[in-house]
PDB file of C-alpha atoms in Angstrom:
ATOM      1  CA  MET A   1      -1.069 -20.417   8.390  1.00 32.00           C
ATOM      2  CA  TYR A   2       0.461 -18.277   4.921  1.00 37.00           C
ATOM      3  CA  SER A   3       2.511 -15.441   4.922  1.00 41.00           C
ATOM      4  CA  ARG A   4       0.559 -12.357   3.965  1.00 44.00           C
ATOM      5  CA  PHE A   5       1.559 -10.676   0.317  1.00 42.00           C
ATOM      6  CA  PHE A   6       0.739  -7.506  -0.692  1.00 40.00           C
ATOM      7  CA  ARG A   7       1.627  -4.754  -2.594  1.00 37.00           C
ATOM      8  CA  TYR A   8       4.679  -2.772  -2.431  1.00 41.00           C
ATOM      9  CA  PRO A   9       4.193   0.064  -0.454  1.00 42.00           C
ATOM     10  CA  LEU A  10       2.279  -2.625   1.807  1.00 38.00           C
ATOM     11  CA  ILE A  11      -0.800  -3.660  -0.001  1.00 38.00           C
ATOM     12  CA  GLY A  12      -2.241  -5.443  -2.436  1.00 36.00           C
ATOM     13  CA  SER A  13      -0.647  -8.855  -4.155  1.00 35.00           C
ATOM     14  CA  ARG A  14       1.242  -7.841  -6.710  1.00 38.00           C
ATOM     15  CA  HIS A  15       2.813  -4.395  -7.263  1.00 41.00           C
ATOM     16  CA  PHE A  16       3.651  -2.712 -10.717  1.00 40.00           C
ATOM     17  CA  PHE A  17       6.473  -0.362 -11.458  1.00 42.00           C
ATOM     18  CA  PRO A  18       5.447   1.820 -14.798  1.00 43.00           C
ATOM     19  CA  ASN A  19       8.717   3.159 -14.988  1.00 46.00           C
ATOM     20  CA  GLN A  20      10.593   0.117 -14.214  1.00 49.00           C
ATOM     21  CA  PRO A  21       9.926  -2.957 -16.244  1.00 45.00           C
ATOM     22  CA  HIS A  22      12.351  -5.260 -14.499  1.00 48.00           C
ATOM     23  CA  LYS A  23      10.513  -4.628 -10.951  1.00 48.00           C
ATOM     24  CA  ARG A  24       7.180  -4.955 -12.490  1.00 49.00           C
ATOM     25  CA  ASN A  25       6.192  -8.515 -10.866  1.00 61.00           C
ATOM     26  CA  ILE A  26       7.843  -8.217  -7.450  1.00 69.00           C
ATOM     27  CA  ARG A  27       5.847  -9.940  -4.539  1.00 69.00           C
ATOM     28  CA  LEU A  28       6.248  -8.789  -1.149  1.00 74.00           C
ATOM     29  CA  GLY A  29       5.250 -10.591   1.751  1.00 76.00           C
ATOM     30  CA  ARG A  30       4.326  -9.786   5.697  1.00 76.00           C
ATOM     31  CA  MET A  31       5.348 -12.415   7.969  1.00 77.00           C
ATOM     32  CA  ALA A  32       2.683 -11.914  10.561  1.00 76.00           C
ATOM     33  CA  PRO A  33       3.227 -13.398  14.089  1.00 78.00           C
ATOM     34  CA  GLU A  34       1.378 -16.129  13.379  1.00 79.00           C
ATOM     35  CA  THR A  35       3.584 -16.881  10.788  1.00 79.00           C
ATOM     36  CA  THR A  36       6.767 -19.525  11.125  1.00 83.00           C
ATOM     37  CA  VAL A  37       9.771 -19.616   9.695  1.00 85.00           C
ATOM     38  CA  ASP A  38       9.121 -22.955   8.215  1.00 88.00           C
ATOM     39  CA  VAL A  39       6.266 -21.290   6.427  1.00 87.00           C
ATOM     40  CA  VAL A  40       8.255 -19.052   4.499  1.00 87.00           C
ATOM     41  CA  GLU A  41      10.970 -21.376   3.822  1.00 88.00           C
ATOM     42  CA  GLN A  42       7.913 -24.091   2.094  1.00 90.00           C
ATOM     43  CA  GLU A  43       6.959 -21.281   0.067  1.00 89.00           C
ATOM     44  CA  PHE A  44      10.613 -20.116  -0.536  1.00 89.00           C
ATOM     45  CA  LYS A  45      10.967 -23.923  -1.878  1.00 90.00           C
ATOM     46  CA  ASN A  46       7.901 -23.900  -4.027  1.00 91.00           C
ATOM     47  CA  GLU A  47       9.164 -20.413  -5.732  1.00 89.00           C
ATOM     48  CA  MET A  48      12.596 -21.827  -6.433  1.00 88.00           C
ATOM     49  CA  ASN A  49      10.768 -25.228  -7.744  1.00 91.00           C
ATOM     50  CA  GLU A  50       8.690 -23.128  -9.836  1.00 91.00           C
ATOM     51  CA  LYS A  51      10.816 -19.994 -11.517  1.00 87.00           C
ATOM     52  CA  GLY A  52      14.071 -21.709 -11.253  1.00 87.00           C
ATOM     53  CA  LEU A  53      17.254 -20.267  -9.411  1.00 84.00           C
ATOM     54  CA  VAL A  54      18.499 -17.568 -12.178  1.00 86.00           C
ATOM     55  CA  LYS A  55      14.979 -15.763 -11.666  1.00 89.00           C
ATOM     56  CA  LEU A  56      14.651 -16.273  -7.897  1.00 88.00           C
ATOM     57  CA  ARG A  57      18.517 -14.754  -7.603  1.00 88.00           C
ATOM     58  CA  GLU A  58      17.254 -11.861  -9.626  1.00 89.00           C
ATOM     59  CA  THR A  59      14.138 -11.371  -7.515  1.00 90.00           C
ATOM     60  CA  LEU A  60      15.972 -11.451  -4.672  1.00 90.00           C
ATOM     61  CA  GLU A  61      18.351  -8.851  -5.587  1.00 90.00           C
ATOM     62  CA  GLU A  62      15.109  -6.816  -6.260  1.00 91.00           C
ATOM     63  CA  GLU A  63      13.913  -7.435  -2.519  1.00 91.00           C
ATOM     64  CA  TYR A  64      17.235  -6.951  -1.140  1.00 93.00           C
ATOM     65  CA  LYS A  65      17.154  -3.132  -2.441  1.00 92.00           C
ATOM     66  CA  ILE A  66      13.293  -2.973  -1.261  1.00 92.00           C
ATOM     67  CA  LEU A  67      14.332  -4.333   2.127  1.00 93.00           C
ATOM     68  CA  GLN A  68      17.130  -1.813   2.596  1.00 94.00           C
ATOM     69  CA  ASP A  69      14.658   0.991   1.500  1.00 93.00           C
ATOM     70  CA  LEU A  70      12.132  -0.436   4.125  1.00 93.00           C
ATOM     71  CA  GLN A  71      14.459  -0.522   6.424  1.00 94.00           C
ATOM     72  CA  SER A  72      15.835   3.250   6.255  1.00 94.00           C
ATOM     73  CA  LYS A  73      12.129   4.385   6.326  1.00 93.00           C
ATOM     74  CA  GLN A  74      11.729   2.337   9.629  1.00 93.00           C
ATOM     75  CA  THR A  75      14.752   3.498  11.001  1.00 94.00           C
ATOM     76  CA  GLU A  76      13.567   7.240  10.308  1.00 94.00           C
ATOM     77  CA  CYS A  77      10.307   6.726  11.681  1.00 91.00           C
ATOM     78  CA  LEU A  78      11.668   5.358  14.984  1.00 90.00           C
ATOM     79  CA  ASN A  79      14.579   7.966  15.166  1.00 93.00           C
ATOM     80  CA  LYS A  80      11.405  10.145  14.548  1.00 91.00           C
ATOM     81  CA  ILE A  81       8.951   8.884  17.527  1.00 88.00           C
ATOM     82  CA  THR A  82      12.480   8.854  19.720  1.00 90.00           C
ATOM     83  CA  GLU A  83      13.071  12.533  19.087  1.00 91.00           C
ATOM     84  CA  LEU A  84       9.710  13.777  19.377  1.00 88.00           C
ATOM     85  CA  CYS A  85       8.060  11.507  21.796  1.00 85.00           C
ATOM     86  CA  VAL A  86      10.483   9.502  24.436  1.00 86.00           C
ATOM     87  CA  LYS A  87      13.422  11.849  24.928  1.00 89.00           C
ATOM     88  CA  PRO A  88      10.641  14.846  26.136  1.00 86.00           C
ATOM     89  CA  VAL A  89       9.153  12.458  28.257  1.00 84.00           C
ATOM     90  CA  GLN A  90      12.460  11.316  29.672  1.00 87.00           C
ATOM     91  CA  LYS A  91      13.254  14.683  30.485  1.00 87.00           C
ATOM     92  CA  GLN A  92       9.876  15.286  32.210  1.00 83.00           C
ATOM     93  CA  ILE A  93      10.536  12.626  33.908  1.00 83.00           C
ATOM     94  CA  ILE A  94      13.995  13.220  35.529  1.00 87.00           C
ATOM     95  CA  GLU A  95      12.875  16.931  36.026  1.00 85.00           C
ATOM     96  CA  GLY A  96      10.072  15.400  38.144  1.00 82.00           C
ATOM     97  CA  LYS A  97       7.468  17.286  36.376  1.00 80.00           C
ATOM     98  CA  ASN A  98       3.616  15.769  36.020  1.00 78.00           C
ATOM     99  CA  MET A  99       2.508  14.815  32.819  1.00 76.00           C
ATOM    100  CA  PRO A 100      -1.334  15.379  32.289  1.00 77.00           C
ATOM    101  CA  GLY A 101      -3.658  13.269  29.702  1.00 77.00           C
ATOM    102  CA  SER A 102      -3.432  16.625  27.386  1.00 79.00           C
ATOM    103  CA  PHE A 103       0.497  16.089  27.305  1.00 79.00           C
ATOM    104  CA  TRP A 104      -0.251  12.081  26.387  1.00 80.00           C
ATOM    105  CA  ASN A 105      -2.782  12.990  23.716  1.00 83.00           C
ATOM    106  CA  ASN A 106      -0.434  15.445  21.892  1.00 84.00           C
ATOM    107  CA  LYS A 107       2.639  13.147  22.224  1.00 83.00           C
ATOM    108  CA  GLN A 108      -0.202  10.381  20.573  1.00 84.00           C
ATOM    109  CA  LYS A 109      -1.037  12.974  17.912  1.00 86.00           C
ATOM    110  CA  VAL A 110       2.525  13.136  16.947  1.00 85.00           C
ATOM    111  CA  MET A 111       3.586   9.626  16.500  1.00 84.00           C
ATOM    112  CA  ASN A 112       0.164   8.959  14.449  1.00 84.00           C
ATOM    113  CA  GLN A 113       1.558  11.869  12.332  1.00 85.00           C
ATOM    114  CA  ILE A 114       5.094  10.225  11.775  1.00 84.00           C
ATOM    115  CA  GLY A 115       3.183   6.832  10.853  1.00 82.00           C
ATOM    116  CA  SER A 116       0.177   4.719  12.146  1.00 83.00           C
ATOM    117  CA  LYS A 117       0.898   1.903  14.261  1.00 84.00           C
ATOM    118  CA  ASP A 118      -0.651  -0.427  11.104  1.00 87.00           C
ATOM    119  CA  ASP A 119       1.783   1.195   9.041  1.00 88.00           C
ATOM    120  CA  LEU A 120       4.583   0.552  11.126  1.00 87.00           C
ATOM    121  CA  GLN A 121       3.318  -2.924  12.467  1.00 89.00           C
ATOM    122  CA  SER A 122       3.074  -4.317   8.493  1.00 89.00           C
ATOM    123  CA  ARG A 123       6.191  -2.275   7.391  1.00 91.00           C
ATOM    124  CA  GLU A 124       8.261  -4.668  10.390  1.00 91.00           C
ATOM    125  CA  GLU A 125       6.620  -7.168   9.137  1.00 90.00           C
ATOM    126  CA  THR A 126       7.536  -7.524   5.836  1.00 91.00           C
ATOM    127  CA  ILE A 127      11.157  -6.533   6.913  1.00 91.00           C
ATOM    128  CA  ASP A 128      10.940 -10.060   8.446  1.00 91.00           C
ATOM    129  CA  TRP A 129       9.599 -11.526   5.572  1.00 90.00           C
ATOM    130  CA  LEU A 130      12.638 -10.221   3.040  1.00 91.00           C
ATOM    131  CA  LYS A 131      14.999 -11.064   5.888  1.00 92.00           C
ATOM    132  CA  THR A 132      13.943 -14.458   6.444  1.00 91.00           C
ATOM    133  CA  ARG A 133      13.951 -14.708   2.739  1.00 91.00           C
ATOM    134  CA  GLN A 134      17.489 -13.285   2.491  1.00 92.00           C
ATOM    135  CA  THR A 135      18.791 -15.646   5.061  1.00 91.00           C
ATOM    136  CA  LEU A 136      17.232 -18.790   3.430  1.00 89.00           C
ATOM    137  CA  TYR A 137      18.847 -17.559   0.200  1.00 88.00           C
ATOM    138  CA  SER A 138      22.435 -17.015   1.760  1.00 88.00           C
ATOM    139  CA  ALA A 139      22.089 -20.979   3.429  1.00 86.00           C
ATOM    140  CA  ILE A 140      21.096 -22.420  -0.202  1.00 82.00           C
ATOM    141  CA  GLN A 141      24.335 -20.118  -1.540  1.00 80.00           C
ATOM    142  CA  LYS A 142      26.451 -21.844   1.307  1.00 79.00           C
ATOM    143  CA  TYR A 143      25.467 -25.242   0.824  1.00 72.00           C
ATOM    144  CA  ASP A 144      25.303 -25.110  -2.826  1.00 65.00           C
ATOM    145  CA  PRO A 145      27.913 -22.750  -4.489  1.00 58.00           C
ATOM    146  CA  SER A 146      27.806 -24.322  -8.052  1.00 53.00           C
ATOM    147  CA  PRO A 147      24.637 -22.926  -9.320  1.00 53.00           C
ATOM    148  CA  HIS A 148      21.995 -25.646 -10.519  1.00 48.00           C
ATOM    149  CA  MET A 149      20.086 -23.408 -12.544  1.00 41.00           C
ATOM    150  CA  LYS A 150      17.040 -24.083 -14.259  1.00 39.00           C
ATOM    151  CA  PRO A 151      16.559 -21.546 -17.665  1.00 34.00           C
TER     152      PRO A 151
END
């Protein structure tokens, strides 16, 4: 049960930013439902031992920027779904109108235009993985504020 790794945005094992050399080797993962925090923590510790705290800190700073970007995209998608799908349904229910199957088919098409279920799920898994890594890093900094860094 290892967390899944993929390319930003959301596919592959490594991703490359051709215009930004400092971001070229950022590896993102997904925290699938079967992945526990312990698995991510073990991977984090292995990465810290392999890279050292200095390089890991740089990676985590870049991951934090990616996390903020993904969270804003996720919020935007959820707001669109709420505005275009949930609120009209609530309005129709309040008014006591009957909602035929074609109504639901149209709402499903609107939701698919906003983002497919797989895209939304993989984005959510990535956000969870990045948040877990940021939490682990915060815990390390809390208990060990003096950086013991490998060059």
